[in-house]
Short mmCIF file of C-alpha atoms in Angstrom, two decimals:
data_model
loop_
_atom_site.label_atom_id
_atom_site.label_comp_id
_atom_site.label_asym_id
_atom_site.label_seq_id
_atom_site.Cartn_x
_atom_site.Cartn_y
_atom_site.Cartn_z
CA UNK E 24 74.45 3.33 -89.57
CA UNK E 25 75.10 4.85 -85.79
CA UNK E 26 73.07 5.31 -82.76
CA UNK E 27 73.15 8.75 -82.66
CA UNK E 28 71.60 9.13 -86.12
CA UNK E 29 68.58 6.93 -85.23
CA UNK E 30 68.39 8.44 -81.57
CA UNK E 31 67.77 11.96 -83.30
CA UNK E 32 65.44 10.59 -85.70
CA UNK E 33 63.53 8.75 -82.63
CA UNK E 34 63.49 11.82 -80.90
CA UNK E 35 61.81 13.95 -83.12
CA UNK E 36 59.13 11.41 -83.91
CA UNK E 37 58.48 11.35 -80.34
CA UNK E 38 58.32 15.00 -80.11
CA UNK E 39 56.08 14.83 -83.18
CA UNK E 40 53.84 12.42 -81.15
CA UNK E 41 53.21 14.66 -78.45
CA UNK E 42 52.48 17.72 -80.58
CA UNK E 43 49.86 15.88 -82.56
CA UNK E 44 46.72 15.47 -81.18
CA UNK E 45 46.24 12.13 -82.80
CA UNK E 46 48.46 10.27 -80.33
CA UNK E 47 46.94 11.83 -77.53
CA UNK E 48 43.35 10.78 -78.64
CA UNK E 49 44.44 7.18 -79.90
CA UNK E 50 45.80 7.06 -75.83
CA UNK E 51 42.80 7.99 -74.33
CA UNK E 52 40.97 5.76 -76.43
CA UNK E 53 43.04 2.92 -75.62
CA UNK E 54 42.94 3.81 -71.88
CA UNK E 55 39.02 4.26 -71.83
CA UNK E 56 38.59 0.73 -73.29
CA UNK E 57 40.93 -0.77 -71.03
CA UNK E 58 39.87 1.18 -67.68
CA UNK E 59 36.43 0.03 -68.94
CA UNK E 60 36.84 -3.48 -69.11
CA UNK E 61 39.50 -3.40 -66.19
CA UNK E 62 37.07 -1.57 -63.67
CA UNK E 63 34.24 -3.64 -64.81
CA UNK E 64 36.07 -7.13 -63.74
CA UNK E 65 37.28 -5.17 -60.76
CA UNK E 66 33.92 -3.73 -59.51
CA UNK E 67 31.32 -5.92 -61.16
CA UNK E 68 33.31 -9.71 -60.60
CA UNK E 69 35.24 -8.16 -57.45
CA UNK E 70 38.20 -9.44 -59.27
CA UNK E 71 41.90 -7.82 -58.32
CA UNK E 72 44.08 -8.62 -61.17
CA UNK E 73 45.18 -8.17 -64.21
CA UNK E 74 45.08 -11.60 -66.30
CA UNK E 75 42.25 -10.34 -68.47
CA UNK E 76 43.83 -7.09 -69.10
CA UNK E 77 47.10 -9.05 -70.49
CA UNK E 78 44.45 -11.22 -72.33
CA UNK E 79 42.97 -8.63 -74.10
CA UNK E 80 45.96 -6.76 -74.99
CA UNK E 81 47.14 -8.45 -77.86
CA UNK E 82 43.89 -7.67 -79.51
CA UNK E 83 43.75 -4.07 -78.17
CA UNK E 84 47.32 -3.50 -79.49
CA UNK E 85 46.39 -4.92 -82.58
CA UNK E 86 44.38 -1.93 -83.16
CA UNK E 87 45.81 0.79 -81.23
CA UNK E 88 49.55 0.57 -82.37
CA UNK E 89 49.05 0.83 -86.62
CA UNK E 90 47.19 3.90 -85.50
CA UNK E 91 50.35 5.25 -83.94
CA UNK E 92 52.98 4.00 -86.44
CA UNK E 93 50.88 4.31 -89.45
CA UNK E 94 52.14 8.09 -90.29
CA UNK E 95 55.44 7.21 -89.43
CA UNK E 96 56.51 7.10 -93.02
CA UNK E 97 53.40 7.29 -94.84
CA UNK E 98 53.27 11.19 -93.68
CA UNK E 99 56.98 11.28 -94.94
CA UNK E 100 56.50 10.15 -98.34
CA UNK E 101 52.90 12.23 -98.74
CA UNK E 102 54.47 15.32 -98.24
CA UNK E 103 57.84 14.59 -99.65
CA UNK E 104 60.07 15.27 -96.83
CA UNK E 105 61.36 11.87 -97.01
CA UNK E 106 63.66 12.97 -100.04
CA UNK E 107 65.32 15.39 -97.48
CA UNK E 108 65.49 12.83 -94.46
CA UNK E 109 67.32 10.39 -97.10
CA UNK E 110 69.47 12.96 -98.41
CA UNK E 111 70.75 13.91 -95.11
CA UNK E 112 73.73 11.78 -94.10
CA UNK E 113 71.68 8.88 -92.78
CA UNK E 114 71.38 5.31 -93.86
CA UNK E 115 67.97 3.71 -94.52
CA UNK E 116 68.58 1.67 -91.20
CA UNK E 117 68.66 4.74 -89.46
CA UNK E 118 65.08 6.17 -90.20
CA UNK E 119 63.54 2.80 -89.94
CA UNK E 120 65.06 1.94 -86.78
CA UNK E 121 64.75 5.46 -85.21
CA UNK E 122 61.11 5.51 -86.30
CA UNK E 123 60.03 2.03 -85.19
CA UNK E 124 61.85 3.16 -81.70
CA UNK E 125 59.68 5.77 -81.73
CA UNK E 126 56.62 3.72 -82.17
CA UNK E 127 57.84 1.30 -79.92
CA UNK E 128 58.66 3.68 -76.74
CA UNK E 129 55.43 5.47 -77.50
CA UNK E 130 53.61 2.07 -77.40
CA UNK E 131 55.11 1.19 -74.18
CA UNK E 132 54.34 4.63 -72.96
CA UNK E 133 50.71 4.60 -73.38
CA UNK E 134 51.12 1.58 -71.25
CA UNK E 135 52.56 3.39 -68.83
CA UNK E 136 48.66 4.82 -67.00
CA UNK E 137 47.98 1.17 -66.44
CA UNK E 138 50.64 0.82 -64.15
CA UNK E 139 47.75 2.44 -62.23
CA UNK E 140 45.85 -1.04 -62.43
CA UNK E 141 48.62 -3.05 -61.26
CA UNK E 142 49.06 -0.27 -58.24
CA UNK E 143 45.30 -0.81 -57.56
CA UNK E 144 45.66 -4.71 -57.54
CA UNK E 145 48.53 -4.59 -55.42
CA UNK E 146 46.67 -2.60 -52.66
CA UNK E 147 43.75 -4.36 -52.66
CA UNK E 148 44.64 -7.82 -53.47
CA UNK E 149 47.94 -10.23 -53.61
CA UNK E 150 48.55 -10.60 -56.76
CA UNK E 151 51.61 -13.04 -58.10
CA UNK E 152 54.33 -10.89 -59.12
CA UNK E 153 55.64 -12.99 -61.68
CA UNK E 154 52.59 -12.69 -63.98
CA UNK E 155 52.60 -9.15 -63.37
CA UNK E 156 56.44 -8.63 -64.85
CA UNK E 157 55.87 -10.76 -67.36
CA UNK E 158 52.94 -8.97 -68.73
CA UNK E 159 54.44 -6.10 -68.98
CA UNK E 160 57.78 -7.35 -70.12
CA UNK E 161 55.82 -9.33 -73.20
CA UNK E 162 53.62 -6.32 -73.54
CA UNK E 163 56.89 -4.19 -74.27
CA UNK E 164 57.78 -7.32 -76.79
CA UNK E 165 54.11 -6.98 -77.87
CA UNK E 166 53.96 -3.09 -78.62
CA UNK E 167 57.74 -3.54 -80.40
CA UNK E 168 56.70 -6.22 -82.86
CA UNK E 169 53.35 -4.32 -83.62
CA UNK E 170 55.37 -1.27 -84.18
CA UNK E 171 57.86 -2.80 -86.50
CA UNK E 172 55.10 -4.27 -88.48
CA UNK E 173 53.49 -0.61 -88.54
CA UNK E 174 56.54 0.66 -89.60
CA UNK E 175 57.00 -2.13 -92.26
CA UNK E 176 53.88 -1.54 -93.90
CA UNK E 177 53.97 2.42 -93.36
CA UNK E 178 56.87 2.39 -95.84
CA UNK E 179 55.37 0.87 -98.45
CA UNK E 180 52.43 3.36 -99.00
CA UNK E 181 51.63 7.12 -98.88
CA UNK E 182 48.36 6.77 -97.65
CA UNK E 183 48.02 6.51 -93.91
CA UNK E 184 44.74 4.92 -93.79
CA UNK E 185 46.16 2.29 -96.11
CA UNK E 186 49.09 1.92 -93.92
CA UNK E 187 46.41 1.77 -90.96
CA UNK E 188 44.22 -1.07 -92.55
CA UNK E 189 47.11 -3.59 -93.97
CA UNK E 190 49.13 -3.23 -90.91
CA UNK E 191 46.08 -3.98 -88.78
CA UNK E 192 45.04 -6.68 -91.11
CA UNK E 193 48.73 -8.20 -90.76
CA UNK E 194 48.47 -7.92 -86.95
CA UNK E 195 44.69 -9.36 -86.50
CA UNK E 196 46.44 -12.31 -88.63
CA UNK E 197 49.14 -13.05 -86.03
CA UNK E 198 46.83 -13.00 -83.22
CA UNK E 199 43.91 -14.98 -85.00
CA UNK E 200 46.97 -17.87 -85.88
CA UNK E 201 46.65 -18.60 -81.82
CA UNK E 202 43.15 -18.31 -81.51
CA UNK E 203 41.67 -20.18 -84.65
CA UNK E 204 44.00 -23.37 -83.80
CA UNK E 205 41.51 -25.06 -81.80
CA UNK E 206 39.00 -25.47 -84.91
CA UNK E 207 41.63 -26.87 -87.01
CA UNK E 208 42.62 -30.69 -87.39
CA UNK E 209 45.49 -31.64 -85.13
CA UNK E 210 48.01 -31.68 -87.78
CA UNK E 211 47.56 -27.85 -88.48
CA UNK E 212 47.78 -26.95 -84.43
CA UNK E 213 51.37 -26.20 -85.01
CA UNK E 214 50.27 -23.06 -86.75
CA UNK E 215 49.95 -21.72 -83.43
CA UNK E 216 53.65 -21.45 -83.25
CA UNK E 217 53.27 -18.83 -85.28
CA UNK E 218 50.66 -16.74 -83.68
CA UNK E 219 51.35 -13.30 -81.18
CA UNK E 220 48.71 -14.52 -78.84
CA UNK E 221 50.35 -17.47 -77.96
CA UNK E 222 53.76 -16.16 -77.28
CA UNK E 223 52.66 -13.18 -75.59
CA UNK E 224 50.29 -15.48 -73.07
CA UNK E 225 53.42 -17.63 -72.03
CA UNK E 226 55.39 -14.52 -71.20
CA UNK E 227 52.26 -13.51 -69.35
CA UNK E 228 52.01 -16.29 -67.34
CA UNK E 229 55.54 -15.14 -65.80
CA UNK E 230 57.23 -17.68 -67.80
CA UNK E 231 60.12 -15.82 -69.83
CA UNK E 232 61.46 -18.42 -72.21
CA UNK E 233 63.99 -17.52 -75.20
CA UNK E 234 61.65 -18.89 -77.76
CA UNK E 235 59.32 -16.75 -77.29
CA UNK E 236 61.75 -13.61 -76.83
CA UNK E 237 62.94 -14.98 -79.92
CA UNK E 238 59.30 -14.79 -81.90
CA UNK E 239 59.13 -11.51 -81.06
CA UNK E 240 62.76 -10.60 -82.01
CA UNK E 241 62.19 -12.32 -85.49
CA UNK E 242 59.18 -10.23 -86.20
CA UNK E 243 61.11 -7.06 -85.42
CA UNK E 244 64.11 -7.87 -87.27
CA UNK E 245 62.10 -9.29 -90.52
CA UNK E 246 59.81 -6.12 -90.47
CA UNK E 247 62.53 -3.75 -90.17
CA UNK E 248 64.86 -5.23 -92.95
CA UNK E 249 61.45 -5.39 -95.24
CA UNK E 250 61.29 -1.73 -94.44
CA UNK E 251 64.43 -0.93 -95.36
CA UNK E 252 64.24 -2.76 -98.64
CA UNK E 253 60.78 -1.45 -99.33
CA UNK E 254 62.49 2.20 -98.81
CA UNK E 255 65.35 1.27 -100.73
CA UNK E 256 63.42 0.24 -103.84
CA UNK E 257 62.68 3.35 -105.11
CA UNK E 258 66.30 3.68 -105.79
CA UNK E 259 65.90 1.49 -108.42
CA UNK F 15 83.69 19.15 -108.25
CA UNK F 16 80.93 17.08 -109.61
CA UNK F 17 81.15 14.96 -112.46
CA UNK F 18 78.88 12.58 -114.01
CA UNK F 19 79.42 10.11 -116.65
CA UNK F 20 76.94 8.47 -119.08
CA UNK F 21 74.07 8.83 -116.26
CA UNK F 22 70.86 6.68 -117.38
CA UNK F 23 67.84 6.32 -115.28
CA UNK F 24 64.85 4.23 -116.42
CA UNK F 25 61.67 4.10 -114.28
CA UNK F 26 60.47 0.77 -115.58
CA UNK F 27 60.31 0.86 -119.06
CA UNK F 28 60.42 5.06 -119.02
CA UNK F 29 63.62 6.61 -119.55
CA UNK F 30 63.45 9.68 -117.77
CA UNK F 31 67.39 10.35 -118.22
CA UNK F 32 69.37 9.24 -121.35
CA UNK F 33 73.14 8.79 -121.16
CA UNK F 34 73.95 12.63 -119.99
CA UNK F 35 77.48 13.47 -119.06
CA UNK F 36 78.59 16.87 -117.31
CA UNK F 37 81.39 18.12 -115.09
CA UNK F 38 80.75 21.43 -113.20
CA UNK F 39 83.89 23.49 -111.93
CA UNK F 40 84.06 24.38 -108.10
CA UNK F 41 82.41 27.98 -107.52
CA UNK F 42 80.15 28.28 -110.52
CA UNK F 43 76.67 28.56 -110.54
CA UNK F 44 74.90 26.25 -112.86
CA UNK F 45 71.31 26.58 -114.11
CA UNK F 46 69.73 22.64 -115.39
CA UNK F 47 67.08 24.42 -117.35
CA UNK F 48 64.57 22.54 -119.13
CA UNK F 49 60.77 22.11 -119.66
CA UNK F 50 58.66 19.85 -117.26
CA UNK F 51 59.41 16.54 -117.13
CA UNK F 52 62.66 16.82 -119.14
CA UNK F 53 64.69 14.67 -116.46
CA UNK F 54 65.67 17.68 -114.45
CA UNK F 55 64.72 16.29 -110.82
CA UNK F 56 65.68 12.98 -111.50
CA UNK F 57 69.32 14.34 -112.53
CA UNK F 58 69.70 16.17 -109.15
CA UNK F 59 68.14 13.15 -107.31
CA UNK F 60 70.95 10.95 -108.94
CA UNK F 61 73.21 13.45 -107.50
CA UNK F 62 72.32 14.08 -104.06
CA UNK F 63 71.86 9.92 -103.72
CA UNK F 64 68.36 9.63 -103.90
CA UNK F 65 67.83 7.71 -106.80
CA UNK F 66 70.29 5.52 -107.88
CA UNK F 67 71.41 5.25 -111.77
CA UNK F 68 70.64 2.56 -113.69
CA UNK F 69 73.71 3.18 -115.30
CA UNK F 70 76.90 5.51 -115.17
CA UNK F 71 78.71 7.04 -112.56
CA UNK F 72 78.95 9.81 -110.23
CA UNK F 73 81.76 11.66 -108.70
CA UNK F 74 81.52 14.64 -106.36
CA UNK F 75 84.37 16.13 -105.44
CA UNK F 76 86.11 12.77 -106.13
CA UNK F 77 83.85 10.64 -104.26
CA UNK F 78 81.62 7.75 -106.07
CA UNK F 79 78.16 8.08 -105.18
CA UNK F 80 77.57 4.49 -105.46
CA UNK F 81 80.41 3.98 -103.03
CA UNK F 82 80.47 6.08 -100.23
CA UNK F 83 76.61 7.85 -100.67
CA UNK F 84 77.11 9.28 -96.97
CA UNK F 85 80.12 10.64 -97.52
CA UNK F 86 78.57 12.43 -100.78
CA UNK F 87 75.51 13.48 -98.67
CA UNK F 88 78.08 15.10 -95.92
CA UNK F 89 79.16 17.14 -98.98
CA UNK F 90 75.91 18.42 -100.32
CA UNK F 91 73.10 20.77 -99.03
CA UNK F 92 69.87 19.87 -101.10
CA UNK F 93 66.44 21.58 -100.93
CA UNK F 94 64.15 19.52 -103.03
CA UNK F 95 61.11 20.78 -105.09
CA UNK F 96 58.75 23.12 -102.74
CA UNK F 97 60.80 22.42 -99.90
CA UNK F 98 59.11 19.67 -98.21
CA UNK F 99 60.03 20.08 -94.90
CA UNK F 100 58.03 19.03 -91.51
CA UNK F 101 55.04 21.00 -91.19
CA UNK F 102 54.86 19.73 -87.28
CA UNK F 103 57.65 21.66 -85.98
CA UNK F 104 58.81 25.32 -85.38
CA UNK F 105 61.35 26.78 -87.38
CA UNK F 106 64.15 26.63 -84.57
CA UNK F 107 63.48 23.32 -83.41
CA UNK F 108 63.70 22.07 -87.19
CA UNK F 109 67.06 23.76 -87.56
CA UNK F 110 68.28 22.36 -84.38
CA UNK F 111 67.19 18.55 -85.18
CA UNK F 112 68.86 19.07 -88.79
CA UNK F 113 71.83 20.20 -87.02
CA UNK F 114 71.96 17.36 -84.31
CA UNK F 115 71.32 14.79 -87.46
CA UNK F 116 74.35 16.10 -89.05
CA UNK F 117 76.45 15.85 -86.12
CA UNK F 118 76.67 19.86 -86.05
CA UNK F 119 78.64 20.60 -82.69
CA UNK F 120 78.20 24.76 -82.26
CA UNK F 121 74.52 24.23 -83.59
CA UNK F 122 73.14 27.42 -81.67
CA UNK F 123 75.66 29.68 -83.10
CA UNK F 124 75.29 28.09 -86.30
CA UNK F 125 71.55 28.35 -86.76
CA UNK F 126 71.55 31.85 -85.64
CA UNK F 127 74.41 32.61 -88.56
CA UNK F 128 72.12 30.84 -91.03
CA UNK F 129 69.10 32.68 -89.97
CA UNK F 130 70.53 35.73 -90.52
CA UNK F 131 71.70 35.08 -94.09
CA UNK F 132 68.72 34.04 -94.70
CA UNK F 133 66.67 36.12 -93.48
CA UNK F 134 64.36 33.79 -91.24
CA UNK F 135 65.11 35.53 -87.86
CA UNK F 136 61.86 37.01 -87.57
CA UNK F 137 59.82 33.36 -87.97
CA UNK F 138 62.39 31.07 -85.92
CA UNK F 139 59.70 30.71 -83.21
CA UNK F 140 56.29 29.73 -85.81
CA UNK F 141 54.97 26.77 -86.89
CA UNK F 142 56.35 25.63 -90.19
CA UNK F 143 53.04 24.77 -91.67
CA UNK F 144 52.30 28.29 -90.92
CA UNK F 145 54.79 30.13 -92.88
CA UNK F 146 54.29 31.67 -96.58
CA UNK F 147 55.99 29.57 -99.54
CA UNK F 148 58.64 32.12 -99.66
CA UNK F 149 59.68 31.69 -95.88
CA UNK F 150 59.35 27.77 -96.44
CA UNK F 151 61.62 27.87 -99.09
CA UNK F 152 63.89 30.01 -97.28
CA UNK F 153 63.82 27.77 -94.27
CA UNK F 154 64.32 25.05 -96.46
CA UNK F 155 67.61 26.56 -98.06
CA UNK F 156 69.05 27.35 -94.58
CA UNK F 157 68.75 23.95 -93.70
CA UNK F 158 70.59 22.86 -96.71
CA UNK F 159 73.06 25.46 -96.00
CA UNK F 160 73.39 24.41 -92.41
CA UNK F 161 76.55 22.30 -92.41
CA UNK F 162 78.15 24.90 -94.79
CA UNK F 163 78.21 22.22 -97.79
CA UNK F 164 80.64 22.54 -100.42
CA UNK F 165 77.89 22.15 -102.84
CA UNK F 166 74.23 23.48 -102.91
CA UNK F 167 71.58 21.67 -105.16
CA UNK F 168 68.58 23.53 -105.51
CA UNK F 169 65.29 22.27 -107.15
CA UNK F 170 63.21 24.78 -108.85
CA UNK F 171 64.32 27.02 -105.70
CA UNK F 172 61.99 29.77 -106.96
CA UNK F 173 58.75 28.05 -108.20
CA UNK F 174 55.76 29.45 -106.74
CA UNK F 175 56.87 32.36 -105.13
CA UNK F 176 55.86 35.93 -105.91
CA UNK F 177 58.07 38.51 -107.99
CA UNK F 178 59.15 39.90 -104.91
CA UNK F 179 60.52 36.78 -103.21
CA UNK F 180 61.85 35.43 -106.10
CA UNK F 181 64.12 38.29 -106.63
CA UNK F 182 65.05 37.77 -103.07
CA UNK F 183 65.77 34.53 -103.21
CA UNK F 184 68.06 34.77 -106.33
CA UNK F 185 69.87 37.33 -104.63
CA UNK F 186 70.19 34.79 -102.08
CA UNK F 187 71.43 32.16 -104.34
CA UNK F 188 74.06 35.05 -106.11
CA UNK F 189 75.10 35.53 -102.72
CA UNK F 190 75.73 32.04 -101.52
CA UNK F 191 77.27 31.26 -104.78
CA UNK F 192 80.32 33.49 -104.55
CA UNK F 193 81.40 30.96 -101.93
CA UNK F 194 80.18 27.51 -102.79
CA UNK F 195 79.17 25.81 -106.17
CA UNK F 196 75.67 25.78 -106.87
CA UNK F 197 73.05 23.69 -109.20
CA UNK F 198 69.82 24.99 -109.53
CA UNK F 199 67.10 23.45 -111.74
CA UNK F 200 64.16 25.62 -113.45
CA UNK F 201 62.11 25.88 -116.17
CA UNK F 202 62.25 29.85 -116.34
CA UNK F 203 64.50 31.13 -118.53
CA UNK F 204 64.88 34.46 -117.11
CA UNK F 205 66.23 32.85 -113.85
CA UNK F 206 68.93 31.15 -115.57
CA UNK F 207 70.06 34.51 -117.19
CA UNK F 208 69.70 36.59 -114.02
CA UNK F 209 71.54 33.72 -111.61
CA UNK F 210 73.64 31.58 -113.57
CA UNK F 211 77.12 31.07 -114.87
CA UNK F 212 76.58 28.22 -116.77
CA UNK F 213 73.52 26.80 -117.95
CA UNK F 214 72.91 22.86 -118.80
CA UNK F 215 69.33 22.69 -121.24
CA UNK F 216 67.84 19.39 -121.07
CA UNK F 217 65.37 17.89 -122.84
CA UNK F 218 63.71 14.50 -123.11
CA UNK F 219 66.44 13.40 -121.08
CA UNK F 220 69.01 14.39 -123.29
CA UNK F 221 71.33 17.30 -122.86
CA UNK F 222 70.61 19.90 -125.57
CA UNK F 223 73.24 22.42 -124.85
CA UNK F 224 75.53 22.86 -122.18
CA UNK F 225 77.80 26.71 -122.04
CA UNK F 226 78.02 29.46 -120.19
CA UNK F 227 75.46 32.16 -120.31
CA UNK F 228 77.71 34.27 -121.70
CA UNK F 229 78.86 32.02 -124.95
CA UNK F 230 75.14 31.17 -125.38
CA UNK F 231 74.35 35.04 -125.73
CA UNK F 232 77.06 35.43 -128.23
CA UNK F 233 76.66 32.33 -130.41
CA UNK F 234 73.06 33.35 -130.41
CA UNK F 235 74.09 36.59 -132.12
CA UNK F 236 75.10 34.71 -135.06
CA UNK F 237 71.50 33.61 -135.72
CA UNK F 238 69.92 37.16 -135.22
CA UNK F 239 66.83 38.14 -137.53
CA UNK F 240 65.68 41.19 -139.50
CA UNK F 241 62.28 42.07 -139.20
CA UNK F 242 61.02 44.10 -141.89
CA UNK F 243 57.65 45.55 -142.08
CA UNK F 244 56.17 47.19 -145.84
CA UNK F 245 53.41 48.15 -147.43
CA UNK F 246 53.34 48.17 -151.62
CA UNK F 247 53.86 44.31 -151.99
CA UNK F 248 52.03 40.99 -150.99
CA UNK F 249 54.53 38.46 -148.86
CA UNK F 250 55.52 36.30 -151.88
CA UNK F 251 57.33 39.39 -153.35
CA UNK F 252 58.63 40.19 -150.60
CA UNK F 253 60.08 37.14 -149.52
CA UNK F 254 61.66 36.56 -152.76
CA UNK F 255 63.21 39.92 -152.86
CA UNK F 256 64.69 39.29 -149.04
CA UNK F 257 65.92 35.68 -149.70
CA UNK F 258 67.68 37.06 -152.87
CA UNK F 259 70.15 39.37 -150.72
CA UNK F 260 73.80 37.98 -150.16
CA UNK F 261 73.79 36.70 -146.69
CA UNK F 262 70.12 36.34 -146.18
CA UNK F 263 68.89 33.35 -144.75
CA UNK F 264 65.45 31.43 -144.69
CA UNK F 265 62.62 33.99 -144.49
CA UNK F 266 59.34 33.32 -142.31
CA UNK F 267 56.34 35.46 -142.76
CA UNK F 268 54.97 37.80 -139.95
CA UNK F 269 51.06 37.65 -139.39
CA UNK F 270 48.96 40.13 -138.01
CA UNK F 271 48.18 43.88 -138.97
CA UNK F 272 47.64 45.72 -142.30
CA UNK F 273 51.21 45.76 -143.13
CA UNK F 274 53.36 43.11 -144.63
CA UNK F 275 55.77 41.38 -142.49
CA UNK F 276 58.54 39.13 -142.91
CA UNK F 277 61.51 37.88 -140.62
CA UNK F 278 64.79 37.18 -142.16
CA UNK F 279 67.36 34.94 -140.43
CA UNK F 280 70.80 36.67 -140.94
CA UNK F 281 74.37 34.84 -140.89
CA UNK F 282 76.99 35.51 -138.87
CA UNK F 283 78.48 38.97 -138.47
CA UNK F 284 77.08 40.37 -141.42
CA UNK F 285 74.48 42.85 -141.54
CA UNK F 286 72.46 43.26 -144.74
CA UNK F 287 70.04 46.31 -143.51
CA UNK F 288 71.21 48.44 -146.17
CA UNK F 289 70.84 45.91 -148.60
CA UNK F 290 67.10 45.52 -147.37
CA UNK F 291 66.69 48.91 -147.38
CA UNK F 292 68.09 49.61 -151.18
CA UNK F 293 65.95 46.81 -152.13
CA UNK F 294 62.50 47.83 -150.96
CA UNK F 295 63.65 51.30 -152.56
CA UNK F 296 64.09 50.06 -155.66
CA UNK F 297 60.68 48.11 -155.92
CA UNK F 298 58.94 51.55 -155.11
CA UNK F 299 57.55 49.79 -151.72
CA UNK F 300 56.91 51.72 -148.30
CA UNK F 301 59.36 50.75 -145.86
CA UNK F 302 57.27 50.88 -141.90
CA UNK F 303 59.83 49.14 -139.78
CA UNK F 304 62.90 47.34 -139.81
CA UNK F 305 64.35 46.02 -136.25
CA UNK F 306 67.23 43.56 -135.80
CA UNK F 307 65.98 41.17 -133.18
CA UNK F 308 68.83 39.68 -130.63
CA UNK F 309 68.37 36.07 -130.39
CA UNK F 310 67.11 35.78 -126.44
CA UNK F 311 68.11 32.70 -124.24
CA UNK F 312 64.30 31.92 -124.51
CA UNK F 313 64.22 31.81 -128.41
CA UNK F 314 67.26 29.46 -128.03
CA UNK F 315 65.78 27.16 -125.34
CA UNK F 316 62.91 26.92 -127.63
CA UNK F 317 64.66 25.81 -130.78
CA UNK F 318 66.40 23.29 -129.00
CA UNK F 319 63.55 21.61 -126.62
CA UNK F 320 60.92 21.91 -129.65
CA UNK F 321 63.77 21.11 -132.52
CA UNK F 322 64.57 17.77 -130.19
CA UNK F 323 61.18 16.80 -130.16
CA UNK F 324 60.82 17.03 -134.04
CA UNK F 325 63.96 14.68 -134.40
CA UNK F 326 62.58 12.06 -132.14
CA UNK F 327 58.74 12.05 -133.61
#
């Protein structure tokens, strides 16, 4: 594995995002939905804050990130181009990490326009900088974790729609784990720690805790290793 | 250059390739020939490290594929069947991407050279998804040769092309084959005759024949057939007469037309045509046609591949 190959693959995938309309549509939808909720709060409730934006983000990203990552391997498997990719002097790790990085970077880029909300909020109100910074740092980890899951699922199927739906289901399960524990007996409350929302909200409070970062990093590492195993499974 | 020993590949319970061994010398153009589903693509995929053999070892330029796949991948340029290259890129960007993935330094110069060789200069700024099959195949070929590999592996390089494109691609392969070791798979016999120095015929995952194309032709000369068409007798009489001639092999009936036809196999180096003529004359039949049929690669192929199936069933 080397950085160069993964970087080349990442660049190609990012370029592919910008040459296809799908990614623009997904980003536009993401911004429209977020913009609607943000400005509803802003004008209707006269709240100049981003707390609700970050509260919705784990759910929104759970839907949008799989739409970005679904094609990464499925399309290659469908067209057969994966055969060319994997017979070039690259390891399966290079390919998976390149694609995972492309998905993460694109998810991060889709957040860039929301910095306008932050600027608006800073101008109009006097927000606490901790949650803003924490929110964006958490958002990057959140996007990367969902992207890793998306890449892993995409590596298992030729069908992009299947890849989208399975990744969505996995993401929603992780999200729900933080949010349904209220209904569970107290013995099962520990399940909360497996939920993605729980860890994201911790960071979004402005408290960047090592444990929360470890949670996101473990998701990424597990998903990347699983994707490599799934792709190498074909060899057997 | 390439040596495969005891290669076996199972997909679950299905045995796609069964214990085959072959070695290919440097500078040869080798055709891997076989009916569809014979195991050609599986064999090529094992050579290119896309698939792991269930059993057996492959040495490419003295490097084991199982030990150093990255090194092997550097030595090989591979064009999979129907050239599945990214449709969302323009040709130039695609080649640039491949060059940087392979760590080629003077990529612009390299791309210009390869574009000239493969005849894709006029489509360099077209989207790959808009290319015709012939151009797409050539871009795939350019991609495979970009890093100047010692070995070029092409899976059905001419399938789906029109006759002019086929001739063009074959010419290109012959041109490249002067400097490189080439393996191509095909189920078209004339392709092997036209381009390859050597042919490995695969059937049901087994090697049915492995020889130089020239040798196959001369060995096939030993199995020539003579076609005889007469009137004045039925097939039974004709076949008895033909079979009684010294040097004649099995006789087969030829159907069709008003004439009584038979085809008789002749053993090596023996010409029995004068004997046939005399026999026909003695019986008072009328000879309409007598022709020596040299067995083509096609009939060898048919014999080997259908014969193999009969053995197993």
